[in-house]
């Protein structure tokens, strides 16, 4: 049975860039343990030498010609952005 | 009588001959939505330009050769529509008005279909009951105490309630077929790669497919013919030529080789569903098909495999919702907190849960035990299908273990909710196509028959489904 503790849940939330409340941490700890416990039935399967699926069809390296084509107009991108200044998306400082 | 009862084929003739105006069809949609959608909740937004478009189209209708010309369609709200809000059923994208159309939407517009509005769904297509919509639940037109299924619940309910002639949904683990079954309509999940995913907001990219929901098998074939085919903007799009799938509808299934997996009649499948599906199998036999029992032994591992893989892919795909370029932006001093709080504010519980599960399964130290193991299990599940389909034309069984359950009935435990998809998930893992067609009622609620085919053999699925529909009477509109 998978054992998940609150510290792990906080670590995973950080990896997922998700702010979580104490209540959510408790809830996720119980639920993730339950779901992962359910998933452990896969351990019954002997998968020695079984290739992991990478694609259901036998498609390989689908390429197209690298041709210049119009992209989204900057005005449209500006319209969608929550914070925009002088043709750029504005965010808090990345470095201290 | 509703104009939609005519179906695509007759409506095309009526529109071309000027006997039905495109504006009348659009009016029919909006009138019906006005009258019933307060109870159903299928629509999240309506296309305000629909009437103007219809008027322009009425002027050129008689010259039009495309069968979809002027016909009203609803589009699931995770398929982007230029100038029309696309929320994915999430608060994160409440005000998101895309700058481009999805390939399927572009193709529908070229064909002349009119988008009536955007359809309600479980947030980011994660759910089996539509209760995970951040806006409102959808209710089943057959009984509004019951769920319509999910995640394309709005797409199925809108067709069942007569609000649009047909609709588009998306199916990652059953999200077209299960709501189609619950609402008594026809829903197809095409072969992975047949329909372009460009402009479909990604949930699990190796499983997602867009597909049609309709009243009849014939209408379904018309709609698929319009949207299928290669697309440069989707690198997983298969190189297949445009096909007219209506050609497959011969009504003749003599000699069709049907496989029935014993696992699809096992534990957890309700007696009422089993009875209806057994009767459906007898019906197909009486039409000249041969039926054998087979085994898909690894099906029981499909649910666990799916939730690991789909959640892993989702955790990666949904990383794009960072609050920087579009959608919710939380105010914070540090950039990392902008990400964290934007996501915390914008996402609902189920979405957070799956992001957490997927992030865990992909994280260092657990990748081999969960993600890789699940990809190996996927190979075994896919091989089961390959082996059976090497000897049979189609595989059939129920679409869902039970008819639609009541709202609120399964909210306590995510694993119980996930089990609703136990009969549809293996099909996505194998990448094969499958349809759900109405197969009678249990206690006044529809049951769906699932017909699964070979890769890119939608034609045979349609032929079988059409013959079954002809023999059983087909679509009934619920009393509303």
XYZ file of C-alpha atoms in Angstrom:
576
model
C 0.000 0.000 0.000
C 1.385 3.388 -1.014
C 2.124 5.553 1.998
C 1.748 9.243 1.321
C 2.462 11.813 4.002
C 1.639 15.494 4.189
C 5.232 16.503 3.575
C 5.231 14.627 0.256
C 1.933 16.241 -0.702
C 3.387 19.701 -0.042
C 6.451 18.797 -2.120
C 4.308 17.579 -5.041
C 2.120 20.721 -4.804
C 5.291 22.790 -5.082
C 6.446 20.800 -8.128
C 3.005 21.391 -9.672
C 3.180 25.124 -8.788
C -0.085 24.875 -6.912
C -0.744 26.824 -3.704
C -2.530 24.525 -1.252
C -4.300 25.199 2.042
C -3.711 23.003 5.114
C -7.151 21.544 4.570
C -6.300 20.650 0.961
C -3.050 19.021 2.065
C -4.979 16.751 4.432
C -7.579 15.973 1.775
C -5.019 15.222 -0.955
C -3.022 13.011 1.389
C -6.041 10.773 1.986
C -7.232 10.817 -1.637
C -3.846 10.289 -3.298
C -3.137 7.387 -0.987
C -6.465 5.857 -1.943
C -6.009 6.354 -5.693
C -2.402 5.113 -5.643
C -3.487 2.156 -3.519
C -6.011 1.337 -6.232
C -3.323 1.745 -8.903
C -1.063 -0.760 -7.183
C -3.111 -3.578 -8.689
C -0.838 -3.039 -11.708
C 1.882 -4.762 -9.701
C 0.025 -8.040 -10.320
C 0.922 -7.688 -13.998
C 4.152 -9.247 -15.177
C 5.549 -6.591 -17.487
C 9.035 -8.030 -17.843
C 10.253 -7.239 -21.342
C 7.020 -5.419 -22.308
C 7.701 -2.282 -24.339
C 5.994 0.797 -22.881
C 3.479 2.296 -25.341
C 4.736 5.528 -26.831
C 2.107 5.869 -29.543
C -0.926 3.797 -30.529
C -0.280 4.167 -34.249
C 3.030 3.481 -35.924
C 3.709 7.136 -36.628
C 7.339 8.169 -36.526
C 8.920 11.593 -36.751
C 6.147 13.425 -38.534
C 7.770 16.516 -39.994
C 6.493 19.382 -42.064
C 8.383 21.896 -44.141
C 9.819 24.697 -42.068
C 8.076 27.489 -43.915
C 7.415 30.975 -42.644
C 3.690 31.536 -42.114
C 1.689 34.200 -40.355
C 1.424 33.858 -36.595
C -1.052 35.486 -34.212
C -1.173 39.270 -34.538
C 0.414 41.017 -31.551
C -2.806 42.949 -30.894
C -4.627 39.656 -30.278
C -1.965 38.463 -27.866
C -2.110 41.783 -26.051
C -5.896 41.494 -25.762
C -5.536 38.094 -24.036
C -2.763 39.062 -21.646
C -3.600 39.970 -18.036
C -0.773 42.549 -17.886
C 0.809 44.105 -20.955
C 3.200 46.992 -21.483
C 4.991 48.279 -24.601
C 4.498 45.155 -26.649
C 5.471 42.764 -23.850
C 3.839 40.693 -21.144
C 4.699 42.171 -17.750
C 5.527 39.899 -14.788
C 7.126 40.363 -11.345
C 10.929 40.365 -11.281
C 12.364 36.936 -12.122
C 15.668 37.520 -10.269
C 16.132 39.168 -6.908
C -42.832 18.708 -34.911
C -39.232 19.791 -34.606
C -37.419 20.548 -37.854
C -34.502 18.555 -36.474
C -36.508 15.341 -36.864
C -35.761 15.490 -40.577
C -32.083 14.711 -40.061
C -29.164 15.992 -42.140
C -30.100 14.367 -45.424
C -33.686 15.663 -45.651
C -32.829 19.040 -44.176
C -30.228 19.515 -46.888
C -32.870 18.998 -49.573
C -35.380 21.224 -47.771
C -32.824 24.026 -47.336
C -31.671 23.785 -50.943
C -35.260 23.835 -52.220
C -36.032 26.869 -50.077
C -38.709 24.989 -48.121
C -36.850 25.465 -44.841
C -34.855 28.625 -44.242
C -31.543 28.578 -42.398
C -32.950 31.355 -40.200
C -35.829 29.058 -39.231
C -33.384 26.380 -38.149
C -31.432 28.859 -36.045
C -34.728 30.172 -34.632
C -35.721 26.629 -33.732
C -32.497 26.197 -31.758
C -32.823 29.465 -29.883
C -36.538 28.934 -29.122
C -35.847 25.500 -27.745
C -32.901 26.764 -25.683
C -35.120 29.545 -24.296
C -37.746 27.031 -23.322
C -35.701 24.170 -21.850
C -32.118 25.166 -21.112
C -33.000 26.738 -17.764
C -33.633 23.165 -16.588
C -30.924 21.427 -18.611
C -27.950 23.806 -18.381
C -26.290 22.528 -21.553
C -25.073 25.909 -22.824
C -22.371 28.136 -21.349
C -22.619 30.810 -24.047
C -24.571 31.541 -27.224
C -23.401 32.849 -30.586
C -24.946 36.291 -30.939
C -24.094 36.459 -34.634
C -25.975 33.271 -35.534
C -29.031 35.089 -36.927
C -26.965 37.442 -39.068
C -25.020 34.482 -40.444
C -28.271 32.646 -41.157
C -29.707 35.587 -43.110
C -26.615 35.801 -45.286
C -26.745 32.065 -45.867
C -30.408 32.078 -46.872
C -29.441 34.248 -49.838
C -27.090 31.629 -51.257
C -28.731 28.415 -50.007
C -30.037 27.118 -53.307
C -26.558 26.869 -54.805
C -25.112 25.006 -51.895
C -23.958 21.402 -52.275
C -22.634 20.722 -48.795
C -25.027 18.601 -46.714
C -24.214 20.499 -43.488
C -24.997 23.918 -44.982
C -27.114 25.995 -42.606
C -27.444 23.317 -39.924
C -27.194 24.370 -36.246
C -24.405 22.817 -34.203
C -23.227 23.091 -30.593
C -19.521 22.932 -29.767
C -18.006 21.656 -26.520
C -16.356 24.496 -24.648
C -12.850 23.009 -24.784
C -12.716 23.478 -28.568
C -11.479 26.967 -29.394
C -13.738 29.309 -31.369
C -12.451 32.624 -32.686
C -14.236 35.524 -31.021
C -16.387 33.213 -28.858
C -15.546 32.617 -25.198
C -13.948 29.219 -24.581
C -13.878 28.402 -20.875
C -13.234 24.633 -20.745
C -15.793 24.715 -17.916
C -13.117 26.398 -15.775
C -12.945 29.688 -13.898
C -9.359 29.922 -15.085
C -10.565 30.728 -18.604
C -13.758 32.608 -17.670
C -12.900 35.532 -19.964
C -10.813 33.711 -22.553
C -11.844 34.691 -26.091
C -9.577 32.762 -28.489
C -7.833 34.417 -31.401
C -8.272 31.418 -33.716
C -10.597 28.530 -34.592
C -9.849 24.852 -34.005
C -9.374 22.876 -37.236
C -12.710 21.083 -36.694
C -14.514 24.416 -36.278
C -12.859 25.788 -39.395
C -13.978 22.698 -41.339
C -17.539 22.982 -40.025
C -17.703 26.623 -41.044
C -16.382 25.766 -44.489
C -19.150 23.180 -44.704
C -21.662 25.881 -43.742
C -22.749 24.647 -40.294
C -23.763 27.414 -37.869
C -22.363 27.401 -34.341
C -25.250 28.080 -31.965
C -23.173 28.197 -28.805
C -20.615 26.583 -26.530
C -21.518 23.558 -24.474
C -21.079 22.911 -20.772
C -18.600 20.276 -19.595
C -16.633 18.984 -16.630
C -13.731 21.343 -15.974
C -10.956 20.609 -18.498
C -12.917 17.449 -19.449
C -12.147 15.798 -16.117
C -15.273 14.078 -14.886
C -18.011 11.572 -15.611
C -21.106 13.470 -14.487
C -20.701 17.147 -15.489
C -20.853 18.068 -11.821
C -17.256 19.313 -12.131
C -18.266 22.263 -14.311
C -17.182 25.465 -12.544
C -20.385 27.154 -13.774
C -23.386 24.863 -13.353
C -24.209 21.176 -13.571
C -25.926 19.836 -16.704
C -29.073 17.782 -16.114
C -30.243 14.721 -18.002
C -33.174 15.570 -20.344
C -34.715 12.155 -19.592
C -34.888 12.908 -15.874
C -33.472 16.139 -14.522
C -32.660 14.581 -11.135
C -30.019 12.542 -12.985
C -26.658 13.486 -14.449
C -26.143 13.575 -18.230
C -22.744 11.882 -17.945
C -19.452 13.539 -18.656
C -17.351 15.145 -19.592
C -19.267 16.066 -22.800
C -22.534 16.215 -20.820
C -23.613 19.493 -22.415
C -22.948 18.092 -25.902
C -25.111 15.004 -25.259
C -27.901 16.802 -23.370
C -28.240 19.570 -25.993
C -28.840 16.999 -28.741
C -31.167 14.858 -26.590
C -33.201 17.941 -25.607
C -33.573 19.088 -29.227
C -31.615 22.325 -28.668
C -29.302 21.694 -31.630
C -29.343 19.193 -34.454
C -25.925 17.867 -33.469
C -22.799 18.699 -31.516
C -19.090 18.101 -31.062
C -17.600 16.582 -27.933
C -14.222 15.232 -26.911
C -13.381 11.795 -25.539
C -10.310 10.979 -23.453
C -11.670 8.010 -21.466
C -15.310 7.858 -22.539
C -16.337 11.514 -22.483
C -18.374 11.300 -25.715
C -19.722 7.740 -25.442
C -20.760 7.656 -21.778
C -22.869 10.877 -21.952
C -24.271 9.719 -25.317
C -25.372 6.492 -23.587
C -26.854 8.338 -20.583
C -28.781 10.788 -22.798
C -29.937 8.363 -25.503
C -28.010 9.828 -28.438
C -25.368 8.525 -30.862
C -21.755 9.401 -29.984
C -18.546 8.367 -31.742
C -14.963 8.394 -30.470
C -12.942 8.201 -33.707
C -9.651 6.355 -34.115
C -6.828 8.276 -32.449
C -5.390 10.540 -35.155
C -8.427 10.589 -37.470
C -9.693 14.001 -36.340
C -7.348 16.952 -35.802
C -6.742 17.969 -32.193
C -5.489 21.416 -33.192
C -7.519 23.844 -31.102
C -8.758 21.202 -28.656
C -7.504 22.308 -25.237
C -5.317 19.345 -24.313
C -6.142 17.090 -21.377
C -4.251 13.853 -22.163
C -2.746 14.216 -25.609
C -2.162 10.505 -26.280
C -5.860 9.750 -25.644
C -7.902 12.850 -26.607
C -10.107 12.748 -29.707
C -12.884 15.062 -30.917
C -16.036 13.354 -32.202
C -19.694 13.878 -33.190
C -22.868 13.488 -31.081
C -26.089 13.183 -33.061
C -29.651 11.870 -33.085
C -28.961 9.209 -35.689
C -26.090 7.117 -37.015
C -26.536 8.671 -40.462
C -26.192 12.217 -39.090
C -23.123 11.044 -37.190
C -21.538 9.763 -40.391
C -22.243 13.083 -42.119
C -20.618 15.054 -39.334
C -17.537 12.820 -39.121
C -17.081 13.048 -42.909
C -16.885 16.832 -42.531
C -14.311 16.945 -39.724
C -12.045 13.912 -40.330
C -8.766 13.976 -42.223
C -5.164 15.052 -42.056
C -4.197 18.391 -40.514
C -0.748 19.972 -40.714
C -1.137 21.627 -37.332
C -1.460 18.327 -35.443
C 1.642 16.160 -35.653
C -0.312 13.100 -34.450
C -2.872 13.523 -37.219
C -2.949 10.454 -39.464
C -2.518 10.646 -43.194
C -5.978 9.535 -44.293
C -7.965 10.683 -47.298
C -11.348 12.376 -46.889
C -14.060 9.713 -46.766
C -17.832 9.823 -47.156
C -18.822 7.597 -44.256
C -22.513 7.643 -45.222
C -21.600 5.236 -48.050
C -21.122 2.549 -45.391
C -24.766 2.627 -44.316
C -26.100 -0.286 -46.345
C -28.400 -1.748 -43.699
C -26.815 -5.135 -44.367
C -24.720 -6.882 -41.708
C -25.033 -10.458 -42.924
C -21.849 -12.328 -42.021
C -20.544 -9.542 -39.746
C -18.244 -11.166 -37.181
C -18.996 -9.868 -33.687
C -16.919 -10.532 -30.575
C -18.470 -10.115 -27.121
C -15.899 -9.846 -24.301
C -16.985 -11.729 -21.200
C -15.289 -9.051 -19.061
C -17.934 -6.568 -20.246
C -20.673 -8.495 -18.449
C -18.859 -8.948 -15.151
C -19.066 -7.478 -11.689
C -20.397 -3.946 -11.368
C -22.499 -4.056 -14.544
C -26.168 -3.562 -13.605
C -28.727 -6.260 -14.457
C -30.858 -3.841 -16.455
C -27.910 -2.870 -18.638
C -26.918 -6.523 -19.171
C -30.474 -7.442 -20.170
C -30.740 -4.650 -22.740
C -27.340 -5.404 -24.225
C -28.055 -9.144 -24.444
C -31.273 -8.292 -26.298
C -29.274 -6.026 -28.623
C -26.841 -8.835 -29.361
C -29.762 -11.171 -30.208
C -31.107 -8.485 -32.521
C -27.781 -8.226 -34.348
C -27.676 -12.028 -34.640
C -31.161 -12.028 -36.129
C -29.882 -9.590 -38.761
C -27.315 -12.142 -39.900
C -24.248 -11.373 -37.774
C -22.301 -14.151 -36.041
C -21.485 -13.736 -32.354
C -18.709 -15.346 -30.288
C -17.646 -14.793 -26.708
C -14.039 -13.638 -26.344
C -11.757 -12.391 -23.586
C -9.925 -9.092 -23.083
C -8.051 -10.317 -19.986
C -6.173 -7.102 -19.236
C -9.273 -4.884 -19.284
C -9.463 -4.984 -15.500
C -6.184 -3.052 -15.357
C -7.421 -0.326 -17.699
C -8.868 1.951 -15.030
C -5.673 2.144 -12.966
C -3.572 2.473 -16.126
C -5.758 5.279 -17.423
C -5.795 7.360 -14.255
C -2.017 7.251 -13.986
C -1.403 8.065 -17.657
C -4.177 10.615 -18.187
C -3.303 12.448 -14.963
C 0.412 12.448 -15.809
C -0.280 13.928 -19.224
C -2.729 16.408 -17.702
C -0.196 17.596 -15.133
C 2.150 18.399 -17.987
C -0.467 19.888 -20.350
C -2.049 22.085 -17.700
C 1.320 23.604 -16.792
C 0.539 26.161 -19.536
C -2.072 27.731 -17.268
C 0.410 29.865 -15.381
C -1.439 33.190 -15.258
C 1.134 34.941 -17.430
C -0.169 35.128 -21.000
C -3.937 34.613 -20.577
C -6.556 33.602 -18.032
C -6.538 34.236 -14.278
C -3.608 36.251 -12.889
C -3.259 36.372 -9.104
C -1.380 39.360 -7.697
C 1.826 38.430 -5.869
C 5.304 39.898 -5.354
C 7.260 36.843 -6.470
C 6.842 35.255 -9.894
C 6.573 31.750 -8.443
C 3.678 32.881 -6.261
C 1.923 34.329 -9.304
C 1.991 30.806 -10.798
C 0.940 29.095 -7.583
C -1.894 31.409 -6.614
C -3.239 31.892 -10.159
C -3.558 28.115 -10.449
C -5.005 27.733 -6.957
C -7.666 30.363 -7.746
C -8.485 29.204 -11.255
C -8.683 25.405 -10.886
C -11.418 23.342 -9.199
C -10.948 20.338 -6.884
C -10.916 17.512 -9.431
C -8.446 19.331 -11.687
C -6.114 19.972 -8.739
C -6.435 16.342 -7.642
C -5.428 15.031 -11.058
C -2.565 17.500 -11.418
C -1.310 16.320 -8.015
C -1.662 12.643 -8.946
C 0.065 13.147 -12.292
C 2.882 15.212 -10.824
C 3.453 12.526 -8.202
C 3.462 9.715 -10.809
C 6.024 11.592 -12.920
C 8.216 12.753 -10.053
C 11.711 11.522 -9.429
C 11.753 8.123 -7.708
C 8.181 7.188 -8.679
C 8.335 7.439 -12.479
C 9.258 3.778 -13.079
C 6.834 2.412 -10.488
C 3.810 4.304 -11.790
C 4.172 6.010 -15.183
C 6.391 3.455 -16.912
C 4.493 0.538 -15.407
C 1.236 2.030 -16.692
C 2.665 2.493 -20.198
C 3.653 -1.195 -20.172
C 0.156 -2.164 -18.990
C -1.185 -0.033 -21.837
C 0.776 -2.157 -24.308
C -0.823 -5.334 -22.909
C -4.319 -3.816 -23.018
C -3.768 -2.705 -26.614
C -2.512 -6.200 -27.573
C -5.778 -7.719 -26.257
C -7.699 -5.578 -28.741
C -5.271 -6.253 -31.608
C -5.646 -10.008 -31.110
C -9.448 -10.028 -31.006
C -9.805 -7.556 -33.879
C -7.509 -9.691 -36.047
C -10.339 -12.271 -36.107
C -13.484 -10.181 -35.747
C -15.033 -7.125 -37.431
C -16.297 -5.479 -34.259
C -16.390 -5.931 -30.494
C -19.616 -5.087 -28.704
C -20.828 -4.605 -25.155
C -22.393 -1.976 -22.929
C -21.078 1.626 -23.005
C -21.486 2.218 -19.263
C -22.034 -0.098 -16.279
C -25.318 1.577 -15.240
C -27.830 4.090 -16.593
C -27.383 7.719 -15.454
C -27.116 8.105 -11.673
C -28.556 10.953 -9.599
C -26.728 14.247 -9.107
C -24.628 14.129 -5.961
C -24.758 10.320 -5.734
C -21.066 9.652 -6.337
C -19.282 12.754 -5.117
C -17.680 11.306 -1.996
C -15.142 9.000 -3.518
C -13.061 9.722 -6.638
C -12.361 6.008 -7.292
C -16.116 5.163 -7.423
C -16.698 8.045 -9.826
C -13.804 6.889 -12.015
C -15.372 3.391 -12.296
C -18.158 4.786 -14.515
C -15.634 4.768 -17.344
C -14.481 1.177 -16.922
C -16.005 0.038 -20.258
C -14.902 3.031 -22.330
C -11.349 3.647 -21.080
C -9.721 0.535 -22.632
C -10.770 1.800 -26.087
C -8.870 5.089 -25.660
C -5.821 3.220 -24.374
C -5.881 1.036 -27.512
C -6.563 4.028 -29.794
C -9.380 2.200 -31.604
C -12.712 3.801 -32.595
C -16.033 3.108 -30.826
C -19.614 4.340 -30.986
C -22.447 4.371 -28.471
C -25.974 3.909 -29.855
C -29.244 3.908 -27.894
C -30.337 0.399 -26.876
C -33.567 0.868 -24.931
C -34.472 2.213 -21.504
C -34.158 0.984 -17.926
C -36.555 2.731 -15.523
C -37.032 5.527 -18.037
C -33.297 6.123 -18.560
C -31.366 5.264 -21.735
C -28.818 2.457 -22.089
C -26.022 2.609 -24.661
C -24.689 -0.204 -26.855
C -20.976 0.188 -27.568
C -19.561 -0.989 -30.895
C -15.765 -1.027 -31.117
C -13.856 -1.383 -34.400
C -10.414 -1.650 -35.943
C -8.108 1.329 -36.337
C -9.579 3.599 -39.061
C -12.506 1.242 -39.701
C -15.239 3.679 -38.666
C -17.163 2.501 -41.756
C -17.842 -0.959 -40.286
C -18.841 0.502 -36.922
C -21.309 2.795 -38.665
C -22.684 -0.043 -40.789
C -23.366 -2.177 -37.700
C -24.773 0.732 -35.673
C -27.012 1.820 -38.551
C -28.431 -1.681 -39.078
C -29.139 -1.903 -35.345
C -30.807 1.501 -35.358
C -33.016 0.584 -38.332
C -34.079 -2.606 -36.566
C -34.865 -0.912 -33.254
C -36.460 2.374 -34.256
C -33.707 4.811 -33.253
C -33.859 8.235 -31.583
C -36.680 9.251 -29.271
C -36.958 12.746 -27.852
C -37.496 12.692 -24.085
C -40.581 14.495 -22.757
C -39.496 17.882 -21.446
